[in-house]
CSV table of C-alpha atoms in Angstrom, one decimal:
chain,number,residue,atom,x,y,z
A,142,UNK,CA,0.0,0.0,0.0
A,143,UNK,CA,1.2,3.6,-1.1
A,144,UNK,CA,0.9,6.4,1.9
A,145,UNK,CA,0.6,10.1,0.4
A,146,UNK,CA,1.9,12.7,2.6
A,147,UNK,CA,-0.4,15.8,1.8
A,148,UNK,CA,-2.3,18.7,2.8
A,149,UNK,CA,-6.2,19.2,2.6
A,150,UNK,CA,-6.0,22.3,0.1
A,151,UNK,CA,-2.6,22.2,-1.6
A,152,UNK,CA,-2.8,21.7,-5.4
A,153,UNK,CA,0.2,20.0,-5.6
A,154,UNK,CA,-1.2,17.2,-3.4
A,155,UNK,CA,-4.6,17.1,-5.1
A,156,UNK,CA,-3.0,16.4,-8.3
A,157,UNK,CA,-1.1,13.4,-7.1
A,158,UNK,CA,-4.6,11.7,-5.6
A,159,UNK,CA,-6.3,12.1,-9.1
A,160,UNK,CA,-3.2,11.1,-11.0
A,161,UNK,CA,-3.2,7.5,-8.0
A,162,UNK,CA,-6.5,7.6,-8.7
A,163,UNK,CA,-7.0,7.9,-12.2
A,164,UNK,CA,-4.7,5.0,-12.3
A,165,UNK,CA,-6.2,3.0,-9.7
A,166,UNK,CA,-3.5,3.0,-7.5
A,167,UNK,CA,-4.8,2.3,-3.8
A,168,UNK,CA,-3.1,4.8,-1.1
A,169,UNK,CA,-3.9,5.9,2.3
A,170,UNK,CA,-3.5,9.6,2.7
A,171,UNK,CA,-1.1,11.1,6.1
A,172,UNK,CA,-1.7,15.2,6.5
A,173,UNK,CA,1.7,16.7,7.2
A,174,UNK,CA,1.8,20.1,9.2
A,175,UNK,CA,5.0,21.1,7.5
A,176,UNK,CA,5.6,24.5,9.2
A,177,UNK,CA,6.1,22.1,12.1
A,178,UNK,CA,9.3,21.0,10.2
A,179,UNK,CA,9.0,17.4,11.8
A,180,UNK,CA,12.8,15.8,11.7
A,181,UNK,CA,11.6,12.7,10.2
A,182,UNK,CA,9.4,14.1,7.9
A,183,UNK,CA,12.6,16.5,6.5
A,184,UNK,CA,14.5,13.2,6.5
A,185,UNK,CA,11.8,12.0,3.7
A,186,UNK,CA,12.2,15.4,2.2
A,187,UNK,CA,15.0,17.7,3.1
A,188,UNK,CA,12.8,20.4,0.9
A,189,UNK,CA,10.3,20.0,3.9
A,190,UNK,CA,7.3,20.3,1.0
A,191,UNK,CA,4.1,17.5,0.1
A,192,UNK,CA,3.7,16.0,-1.5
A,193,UNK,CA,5.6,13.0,-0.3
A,194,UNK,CA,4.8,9.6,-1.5
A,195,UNK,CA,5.8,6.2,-0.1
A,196,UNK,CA,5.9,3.3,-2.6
A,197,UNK,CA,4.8,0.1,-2.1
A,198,UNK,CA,8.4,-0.9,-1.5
A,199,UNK,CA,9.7,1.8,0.6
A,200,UNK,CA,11.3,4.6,-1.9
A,201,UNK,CA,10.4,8.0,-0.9
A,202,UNK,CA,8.8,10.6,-4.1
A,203,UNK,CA,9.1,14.0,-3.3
A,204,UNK,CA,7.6,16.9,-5.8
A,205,UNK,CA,4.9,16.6,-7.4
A,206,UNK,CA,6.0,16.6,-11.0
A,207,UNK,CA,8.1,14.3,-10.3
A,208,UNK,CA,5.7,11.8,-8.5
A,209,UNK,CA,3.5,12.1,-11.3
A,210,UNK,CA,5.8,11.1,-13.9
A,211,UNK,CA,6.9,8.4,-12.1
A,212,UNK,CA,3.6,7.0,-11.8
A,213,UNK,CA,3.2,7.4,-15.3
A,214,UNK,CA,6.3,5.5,-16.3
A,215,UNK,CA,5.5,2.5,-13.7
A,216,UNK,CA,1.8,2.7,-14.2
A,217,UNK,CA,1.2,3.4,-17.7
A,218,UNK,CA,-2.6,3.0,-17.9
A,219,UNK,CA,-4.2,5.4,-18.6
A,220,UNK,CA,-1.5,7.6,-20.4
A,221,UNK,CA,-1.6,10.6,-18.5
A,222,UNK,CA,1.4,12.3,-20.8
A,223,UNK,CA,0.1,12.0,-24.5
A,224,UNK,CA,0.9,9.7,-26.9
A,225,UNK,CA,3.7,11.6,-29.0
A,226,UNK,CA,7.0,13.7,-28.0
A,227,UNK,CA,5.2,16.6,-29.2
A,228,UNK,CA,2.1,15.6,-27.5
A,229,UNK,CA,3.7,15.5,-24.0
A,230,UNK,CA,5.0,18.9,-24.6
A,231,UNK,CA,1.6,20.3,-25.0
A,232,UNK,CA,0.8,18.5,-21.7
A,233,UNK,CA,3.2,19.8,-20.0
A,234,UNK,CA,3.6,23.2,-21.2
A,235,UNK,CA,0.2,23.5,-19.2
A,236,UNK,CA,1.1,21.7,-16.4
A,237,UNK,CA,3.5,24.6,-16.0
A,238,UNK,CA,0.8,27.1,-17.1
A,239,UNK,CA,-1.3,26.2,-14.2
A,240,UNK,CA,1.8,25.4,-11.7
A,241,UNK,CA,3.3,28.3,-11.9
A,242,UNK,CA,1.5,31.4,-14.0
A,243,UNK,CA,-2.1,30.1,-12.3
A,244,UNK,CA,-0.7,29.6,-9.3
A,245,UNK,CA,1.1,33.0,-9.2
A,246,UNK,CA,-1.5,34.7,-10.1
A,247,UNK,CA,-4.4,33.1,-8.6
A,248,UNK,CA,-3.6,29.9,-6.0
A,249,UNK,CA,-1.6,31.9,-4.0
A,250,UNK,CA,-3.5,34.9,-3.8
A,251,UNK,CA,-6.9,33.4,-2.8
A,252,UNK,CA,-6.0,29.8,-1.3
A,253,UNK,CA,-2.7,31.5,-0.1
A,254,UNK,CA,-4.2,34.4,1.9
A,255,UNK,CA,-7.6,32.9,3.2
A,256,UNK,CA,-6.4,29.5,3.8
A,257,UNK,CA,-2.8,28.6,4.4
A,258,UNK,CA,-1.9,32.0,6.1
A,259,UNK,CA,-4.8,31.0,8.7
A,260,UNK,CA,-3.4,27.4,9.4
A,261,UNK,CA,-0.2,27.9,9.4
A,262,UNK,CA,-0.6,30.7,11.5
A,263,UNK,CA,1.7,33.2,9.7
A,264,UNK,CA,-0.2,36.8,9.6
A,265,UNK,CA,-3.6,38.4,8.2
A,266,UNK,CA,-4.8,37.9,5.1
A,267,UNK,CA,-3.8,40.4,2.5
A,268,UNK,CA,-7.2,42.0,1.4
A,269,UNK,CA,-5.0,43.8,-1.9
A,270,UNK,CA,-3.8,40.1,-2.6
A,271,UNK,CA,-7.2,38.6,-2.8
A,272,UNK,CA,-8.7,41.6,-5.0
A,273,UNK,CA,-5.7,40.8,-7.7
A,274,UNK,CA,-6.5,36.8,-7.1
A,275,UNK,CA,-10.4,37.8,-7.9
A,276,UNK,CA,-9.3,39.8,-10.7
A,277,UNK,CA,-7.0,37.5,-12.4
A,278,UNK,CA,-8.9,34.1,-12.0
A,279,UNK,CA,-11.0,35.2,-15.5
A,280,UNK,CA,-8.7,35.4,-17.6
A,281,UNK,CA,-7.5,31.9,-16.4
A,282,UNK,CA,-11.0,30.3,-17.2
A,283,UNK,CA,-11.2,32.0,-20.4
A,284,UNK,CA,-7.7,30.0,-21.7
A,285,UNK,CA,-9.5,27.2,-19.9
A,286,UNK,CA,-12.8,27.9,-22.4
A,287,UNK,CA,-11.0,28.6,-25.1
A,288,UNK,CA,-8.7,25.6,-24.9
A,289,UNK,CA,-11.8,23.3,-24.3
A,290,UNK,CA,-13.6,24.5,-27.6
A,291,UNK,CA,-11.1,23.5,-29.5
A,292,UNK,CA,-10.0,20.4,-27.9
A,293,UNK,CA,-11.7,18.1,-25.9
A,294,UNK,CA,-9.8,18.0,-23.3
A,295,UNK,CA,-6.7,20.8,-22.1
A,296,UNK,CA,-3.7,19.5,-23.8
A,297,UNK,CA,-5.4,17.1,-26.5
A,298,UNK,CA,-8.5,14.6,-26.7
A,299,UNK,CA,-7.6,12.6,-24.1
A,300,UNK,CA,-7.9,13.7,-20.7
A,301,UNK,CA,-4.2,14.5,-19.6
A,302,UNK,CA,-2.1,15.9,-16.6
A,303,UNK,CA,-2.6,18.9,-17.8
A,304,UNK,CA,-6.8,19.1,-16.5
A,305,UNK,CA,-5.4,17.0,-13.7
A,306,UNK,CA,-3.6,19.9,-13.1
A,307,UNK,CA,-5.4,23.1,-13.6
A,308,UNK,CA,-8.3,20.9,-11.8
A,309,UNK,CA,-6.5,20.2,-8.8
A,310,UNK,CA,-6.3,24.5,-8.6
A,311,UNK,CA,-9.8,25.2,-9.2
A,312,UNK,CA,-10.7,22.4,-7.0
A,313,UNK,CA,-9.0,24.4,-4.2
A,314,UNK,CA,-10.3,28.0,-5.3
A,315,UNK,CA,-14.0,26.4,-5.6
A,316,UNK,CA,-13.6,25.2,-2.0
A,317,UNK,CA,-13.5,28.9,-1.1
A,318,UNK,CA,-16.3,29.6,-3.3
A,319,UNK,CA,-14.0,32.1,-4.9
A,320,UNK,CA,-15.0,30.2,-8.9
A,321,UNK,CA,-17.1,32.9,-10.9
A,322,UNK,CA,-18.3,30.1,-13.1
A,323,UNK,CA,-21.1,31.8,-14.2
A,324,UNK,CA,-19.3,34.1,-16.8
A,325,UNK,CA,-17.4,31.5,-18.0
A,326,UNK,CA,-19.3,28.8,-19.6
A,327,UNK,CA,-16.8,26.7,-21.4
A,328,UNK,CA,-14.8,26.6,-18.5
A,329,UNK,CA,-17.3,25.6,-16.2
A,330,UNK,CA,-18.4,22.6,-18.8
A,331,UNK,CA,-15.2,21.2,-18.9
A,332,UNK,CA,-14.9,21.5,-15.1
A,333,UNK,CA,-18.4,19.3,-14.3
A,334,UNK,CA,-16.7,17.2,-17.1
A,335,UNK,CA,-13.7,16.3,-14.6
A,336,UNK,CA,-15.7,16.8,-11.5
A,337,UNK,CA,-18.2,13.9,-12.4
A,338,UNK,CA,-15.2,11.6,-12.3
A,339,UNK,CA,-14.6,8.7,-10.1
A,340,UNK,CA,-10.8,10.2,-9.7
A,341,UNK,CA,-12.8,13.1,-8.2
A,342,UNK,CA,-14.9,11.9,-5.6
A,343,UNK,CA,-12.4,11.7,-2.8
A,344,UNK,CA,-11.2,15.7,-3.4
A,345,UNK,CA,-15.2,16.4,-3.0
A,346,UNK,CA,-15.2,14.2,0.5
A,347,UNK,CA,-12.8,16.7,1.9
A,348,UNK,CA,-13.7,18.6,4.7
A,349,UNK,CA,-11.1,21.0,6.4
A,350,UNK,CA,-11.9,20.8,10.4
A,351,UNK,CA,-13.6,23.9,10.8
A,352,UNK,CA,-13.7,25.2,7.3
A,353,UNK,CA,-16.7,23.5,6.1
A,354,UNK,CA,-17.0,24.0,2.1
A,355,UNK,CA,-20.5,25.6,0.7
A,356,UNK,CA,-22.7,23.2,-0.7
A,357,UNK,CA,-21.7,23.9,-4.7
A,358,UNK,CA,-18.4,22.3,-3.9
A,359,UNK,CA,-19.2,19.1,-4.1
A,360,UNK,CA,-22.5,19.0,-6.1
A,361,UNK,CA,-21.5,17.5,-9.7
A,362,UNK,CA,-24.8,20.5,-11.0
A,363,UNK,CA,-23.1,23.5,-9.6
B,194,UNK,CA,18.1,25.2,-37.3
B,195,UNK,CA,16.6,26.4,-34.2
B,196,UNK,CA,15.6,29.6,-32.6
B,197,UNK,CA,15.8,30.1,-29.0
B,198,UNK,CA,13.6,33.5,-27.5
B,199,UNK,CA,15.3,34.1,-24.5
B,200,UNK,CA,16.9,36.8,-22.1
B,201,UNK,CA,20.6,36.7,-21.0
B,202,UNK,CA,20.1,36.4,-16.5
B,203,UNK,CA,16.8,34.1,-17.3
B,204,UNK,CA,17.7,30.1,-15.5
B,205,UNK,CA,15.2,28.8,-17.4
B,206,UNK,CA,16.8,30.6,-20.8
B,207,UNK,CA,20.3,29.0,-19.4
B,208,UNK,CA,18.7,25.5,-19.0
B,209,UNK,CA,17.7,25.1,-22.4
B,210,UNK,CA,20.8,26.6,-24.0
B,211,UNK,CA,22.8,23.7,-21.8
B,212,UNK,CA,20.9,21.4,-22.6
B,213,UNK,CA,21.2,21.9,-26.8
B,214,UNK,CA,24.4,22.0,-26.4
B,215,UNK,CA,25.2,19.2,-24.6
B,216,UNK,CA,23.1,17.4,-27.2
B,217,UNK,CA,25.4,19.3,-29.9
B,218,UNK,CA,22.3,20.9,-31.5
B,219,UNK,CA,22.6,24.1,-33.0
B,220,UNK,CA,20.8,27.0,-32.7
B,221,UNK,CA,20.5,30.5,-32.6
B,222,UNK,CA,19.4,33.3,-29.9
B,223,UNK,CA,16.9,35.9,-29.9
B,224,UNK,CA,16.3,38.4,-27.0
B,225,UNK,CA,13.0,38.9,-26.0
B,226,UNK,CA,12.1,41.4,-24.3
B,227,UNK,CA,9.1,40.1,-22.1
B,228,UNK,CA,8.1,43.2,-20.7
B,229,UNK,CA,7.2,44.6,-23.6
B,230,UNK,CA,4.5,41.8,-24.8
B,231,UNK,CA,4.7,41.4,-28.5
B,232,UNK,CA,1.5,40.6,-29.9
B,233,UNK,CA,3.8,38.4,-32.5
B,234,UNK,CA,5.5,37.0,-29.3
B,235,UNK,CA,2.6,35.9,-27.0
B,236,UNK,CA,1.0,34.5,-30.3
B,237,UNK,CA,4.0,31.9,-29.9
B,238,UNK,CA,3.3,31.7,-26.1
B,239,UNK,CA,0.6,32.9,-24.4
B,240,UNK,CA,1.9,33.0,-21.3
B,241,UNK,CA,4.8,35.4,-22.4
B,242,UNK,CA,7.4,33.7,-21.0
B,243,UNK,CA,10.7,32.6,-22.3
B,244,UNK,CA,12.3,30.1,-23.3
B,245,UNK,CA,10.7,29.9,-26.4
B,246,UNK,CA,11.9,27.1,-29.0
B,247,UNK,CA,10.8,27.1,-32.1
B,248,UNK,CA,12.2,23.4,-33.9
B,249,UNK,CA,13.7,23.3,-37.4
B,250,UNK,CA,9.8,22.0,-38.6
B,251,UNK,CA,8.4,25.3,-37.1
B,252,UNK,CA,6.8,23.6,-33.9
B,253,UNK,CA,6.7,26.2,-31.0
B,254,UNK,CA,7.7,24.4,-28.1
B,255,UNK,CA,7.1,26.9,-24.4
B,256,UNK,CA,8.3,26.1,-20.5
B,257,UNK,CA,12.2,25.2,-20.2
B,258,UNK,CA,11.1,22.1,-18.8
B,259,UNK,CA,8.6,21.0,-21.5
B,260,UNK,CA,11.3,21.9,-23.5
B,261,UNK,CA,13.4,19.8,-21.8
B,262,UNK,CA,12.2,16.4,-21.7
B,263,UNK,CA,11.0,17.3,-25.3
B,264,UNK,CA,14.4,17.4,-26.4
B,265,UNK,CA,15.5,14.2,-24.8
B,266,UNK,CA,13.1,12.3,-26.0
B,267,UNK,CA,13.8,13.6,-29.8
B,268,UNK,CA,17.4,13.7,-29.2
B,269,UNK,CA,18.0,10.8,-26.8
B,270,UNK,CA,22.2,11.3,-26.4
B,271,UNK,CA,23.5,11.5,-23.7
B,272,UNK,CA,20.4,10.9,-21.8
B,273,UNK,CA,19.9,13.9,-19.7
B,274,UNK,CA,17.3,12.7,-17.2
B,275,UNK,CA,18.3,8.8,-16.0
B,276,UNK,CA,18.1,5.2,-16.8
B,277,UNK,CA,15.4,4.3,-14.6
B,278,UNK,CA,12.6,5.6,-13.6
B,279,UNK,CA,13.5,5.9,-9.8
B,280,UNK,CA,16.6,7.8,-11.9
B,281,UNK,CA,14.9,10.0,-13.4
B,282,UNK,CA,12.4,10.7,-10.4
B,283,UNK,CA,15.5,11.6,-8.4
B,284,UNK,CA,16.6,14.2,-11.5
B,285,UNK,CA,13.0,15.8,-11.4
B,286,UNK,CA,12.9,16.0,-7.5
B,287,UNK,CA,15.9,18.3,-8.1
B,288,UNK,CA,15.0,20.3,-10.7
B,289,UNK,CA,12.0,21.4,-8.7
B,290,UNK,CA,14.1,21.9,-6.0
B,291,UNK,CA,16.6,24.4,-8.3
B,292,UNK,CA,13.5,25.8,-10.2
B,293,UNK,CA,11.1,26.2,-7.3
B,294,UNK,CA,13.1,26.9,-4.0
B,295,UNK,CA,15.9,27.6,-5.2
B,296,UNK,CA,14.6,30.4,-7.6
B,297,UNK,CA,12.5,31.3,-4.9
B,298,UNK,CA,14.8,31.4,-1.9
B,299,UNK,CA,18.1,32.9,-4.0
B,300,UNK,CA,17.2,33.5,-7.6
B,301,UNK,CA,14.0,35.4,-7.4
B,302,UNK,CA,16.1,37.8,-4.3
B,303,UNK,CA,19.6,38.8,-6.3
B,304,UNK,CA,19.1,38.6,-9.9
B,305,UNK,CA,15.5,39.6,-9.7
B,306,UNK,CA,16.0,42.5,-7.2
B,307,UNK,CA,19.6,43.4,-8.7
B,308,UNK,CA,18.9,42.5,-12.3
B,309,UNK,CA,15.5,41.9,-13.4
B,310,UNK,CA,14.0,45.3,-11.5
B,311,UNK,CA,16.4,47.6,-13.9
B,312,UNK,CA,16.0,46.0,-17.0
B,313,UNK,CA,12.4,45.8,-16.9
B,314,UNK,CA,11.8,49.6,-15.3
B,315,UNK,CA,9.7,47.9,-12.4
B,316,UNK,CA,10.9,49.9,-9.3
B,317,UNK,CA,13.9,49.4,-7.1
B,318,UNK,CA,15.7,46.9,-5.6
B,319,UNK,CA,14.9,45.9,-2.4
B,320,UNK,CA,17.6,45.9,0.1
B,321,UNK,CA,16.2,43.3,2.3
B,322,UNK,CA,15.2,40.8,-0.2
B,323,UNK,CA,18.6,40.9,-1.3
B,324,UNK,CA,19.8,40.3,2.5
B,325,UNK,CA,17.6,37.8,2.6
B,326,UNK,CA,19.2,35.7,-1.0
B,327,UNK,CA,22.6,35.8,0.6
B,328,UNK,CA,21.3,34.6,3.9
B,329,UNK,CA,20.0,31.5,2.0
B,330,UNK,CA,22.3,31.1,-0.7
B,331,UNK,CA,24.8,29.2,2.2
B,332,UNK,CA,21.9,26.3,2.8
B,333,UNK,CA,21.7,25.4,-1.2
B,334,UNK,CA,25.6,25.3,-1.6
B,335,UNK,CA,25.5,23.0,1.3
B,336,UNK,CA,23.4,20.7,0.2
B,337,UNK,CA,25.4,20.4,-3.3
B,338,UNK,CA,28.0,19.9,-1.1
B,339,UNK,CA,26.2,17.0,0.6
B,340,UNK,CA,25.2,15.7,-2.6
B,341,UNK,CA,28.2,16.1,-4.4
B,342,UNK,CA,30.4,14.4,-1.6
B,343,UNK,CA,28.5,11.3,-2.3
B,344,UNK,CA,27.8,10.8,-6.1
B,345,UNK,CA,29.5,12.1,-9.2
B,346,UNK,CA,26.9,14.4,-9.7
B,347,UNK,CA,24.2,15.6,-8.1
B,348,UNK,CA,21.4,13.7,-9.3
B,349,UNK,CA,23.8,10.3,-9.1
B,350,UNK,CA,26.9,8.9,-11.5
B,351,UNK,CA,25.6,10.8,-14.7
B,352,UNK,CA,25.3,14.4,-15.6
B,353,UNK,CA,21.4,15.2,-15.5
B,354,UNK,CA,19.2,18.3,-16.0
B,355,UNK,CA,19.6,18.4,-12.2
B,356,UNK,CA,23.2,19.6,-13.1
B,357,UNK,CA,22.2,21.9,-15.3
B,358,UNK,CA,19.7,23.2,-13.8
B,359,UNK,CA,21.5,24.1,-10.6
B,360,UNK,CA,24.3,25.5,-12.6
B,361,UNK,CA,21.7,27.7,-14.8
B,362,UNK,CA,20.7,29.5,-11.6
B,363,UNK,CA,24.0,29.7,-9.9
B,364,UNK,CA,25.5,31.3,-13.2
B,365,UNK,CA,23.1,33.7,-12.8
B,366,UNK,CA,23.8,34.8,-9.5
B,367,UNK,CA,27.4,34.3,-10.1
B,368,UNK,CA,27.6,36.9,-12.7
B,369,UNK,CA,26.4,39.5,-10.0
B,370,UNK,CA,29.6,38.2,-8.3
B,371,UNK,CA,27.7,37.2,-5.2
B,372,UNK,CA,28.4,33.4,-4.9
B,373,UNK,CA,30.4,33.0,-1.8
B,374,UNK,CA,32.0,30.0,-3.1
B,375,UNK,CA,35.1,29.9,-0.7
B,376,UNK,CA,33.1,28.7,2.3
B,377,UNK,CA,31.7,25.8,0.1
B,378,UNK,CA,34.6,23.6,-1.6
B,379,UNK,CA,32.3,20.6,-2.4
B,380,UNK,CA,29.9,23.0,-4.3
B,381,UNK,CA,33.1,24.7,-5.8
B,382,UNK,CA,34.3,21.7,-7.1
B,383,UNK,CA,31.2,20.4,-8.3
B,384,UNK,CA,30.8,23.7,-10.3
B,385,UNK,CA,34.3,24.3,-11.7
B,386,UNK,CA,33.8,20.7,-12.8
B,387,UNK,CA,30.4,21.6,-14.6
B,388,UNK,CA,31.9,25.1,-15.7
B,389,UNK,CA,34.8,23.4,-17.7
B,390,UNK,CA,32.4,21.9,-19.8
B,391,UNK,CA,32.1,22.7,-23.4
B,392,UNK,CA,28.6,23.6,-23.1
B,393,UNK,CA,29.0,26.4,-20.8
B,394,UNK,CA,31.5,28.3,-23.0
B,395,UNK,CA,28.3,29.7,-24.4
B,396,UNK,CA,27.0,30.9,-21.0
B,397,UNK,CA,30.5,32.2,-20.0
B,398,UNK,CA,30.8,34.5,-22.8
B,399,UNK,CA,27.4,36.2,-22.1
B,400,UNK,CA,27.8,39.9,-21.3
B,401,UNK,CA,24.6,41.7,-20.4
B,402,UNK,CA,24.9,45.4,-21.9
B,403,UNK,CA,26.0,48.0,-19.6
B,404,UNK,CA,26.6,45.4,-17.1
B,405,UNK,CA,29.4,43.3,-17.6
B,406,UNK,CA,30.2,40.1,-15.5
B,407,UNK,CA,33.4,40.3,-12.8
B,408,UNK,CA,36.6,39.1,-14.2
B,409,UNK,CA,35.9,35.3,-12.1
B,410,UNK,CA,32.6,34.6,-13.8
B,411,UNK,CA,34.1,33.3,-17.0
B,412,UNK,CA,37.6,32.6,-15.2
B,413,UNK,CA,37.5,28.5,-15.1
B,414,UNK,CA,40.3,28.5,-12.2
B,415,UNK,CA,38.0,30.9,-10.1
């Protein structure tokens, strides 16, 4: 049995479930406090970051890009890559996209300030940061849209990394209620799309103590 | 022949350029400004970022590590990534570490404060951020030193993008002078061994306009 080190709201971690999941990889999940910076959890990570993922037989993953191409070298069913060089490139020039520019711009702003400043206990929210998080979040769902008009999934027509990805963001956002799907159609389609799926059941389960998430979180007709 | 968008202090530019050279494929380099968001640009890359690669068949390929694996898996010698897949989960796991914290902790504080702020007209540097990157700087040379003492090279007995990663960023904040390398011989050695390489001549020779590197940056015996 695999154990996943994570945290309830990080998108980092939330990818790595749907990619176990999509591939039918059993797990049990262990939540890591990491601004406690337990000494044998550094030993498993020196970066002192989950995602941290222990195999079957014993090896220690630690980042999240790297866990999930791992899994998709030793688990190849279903490709979560693409099926071509050129393919994968796609993939995971948006894996980056929603990594690093969504995350920037958007994750760390909203999830950032109401959420992870409050349990780790480091300072008030940033009212300023949440407005640009609020601000920036559309033009994020309409790439989403106008990726998903054109394709039928982000990166292709299979279902990639790359929605694992940008879902496992929105997926934190939405539990904030912090999602203006309403101007955003396309988005919002391929969202219920990846929302309805058995992979996504167990992200919709979550329940941070004390931070209950409003009922459109987990209803599949949001 | 290939065309590489990029800007002269970028790690991500630095990556690339290390990476098509050690795979002895040529190319040339264009500066992009970024600031300025080209219409013709971001129609190559949406998210306005370099590297940008466009392949001798026109393909656009964006993100230095989409790039990346792109490249070795069209150009497979020498493998740049690992044997195995354990290998190549241990190469990843430190090119997040170099990208993420890394670039974060040290990169983002000197060459973005120093560098970045004054060619791209966005305010001053600030003096504490830049306190902070040399405060940190001394816990990354360590740990190349702790990796370094006990394999070849950082990622294990092969040069990986691991290497060149960490070497992309440190070249950048070596230009500004402001590696303290003599408290660190493992990471010395490590670099001066990754320095003498052929592809880093490239690198060495870079001299931003108006702001040329100190006399060690290119020295090889520094």
């Amino acid at each position: 049995m695999r154990t996943l080190y994570h945290l309830w709201l990080s998108p980092a971690c939330r990818k790595v479930r749907l990619v176990l999941a999509e591939k039918h990889l059993a797990f049990t999940l262990e939540v890591e406090p990491v601004w406690q910076r337990r000494r044998a959890f550094l030993a498993l990570n020196p970066a002192g970051e989950v995602p941290v993922l222990i195999e079957p037989d014993e090896r220690v993953l630690a980042d999240a890009t790297a866990i999930a191409e791992y899994l998709d070298e030793v688990a190849p069913e279903p490709n979560l890559l693409g099926a071509t060089p050129e393919a994968r490139a796609e993939t995971r020039r948006l894996v980056a996209w929603f990594d690093r520019k969504f995350d920037a711009e958007v994750t760390a702003n909203l999830v950032g300030e109401k959420i992870v400043k409050r349990l780790s206990g480091v300072g008030q929210p940033d009212s300023g940061a949440i407005r640009a998080g609020q601000a920036n979040i559309h033009t994020h769902l309409d790439y989403i849209g106008y990726l998903a008009d054109r394709r039928l999934w982000l990166a292709g027509n299979c279902l990639t990394l790359a929605d694992l990805t940008a879902a496992a963001h929105l997926s934190c956002v939405d539990y904030l209620g912090s999602v203006p799907w309403e101007g955003h159609p396309g988005a919002k389609e391929w969202y219920a799309r990846i929302k309805s799926r058995p992979s996504f059941r167990s992200l919709l389960a979550d329940s941070v103590p004390g931070m209950p998430p409003p009922p459109a979180y987990a209803d599949l007709d949001f």
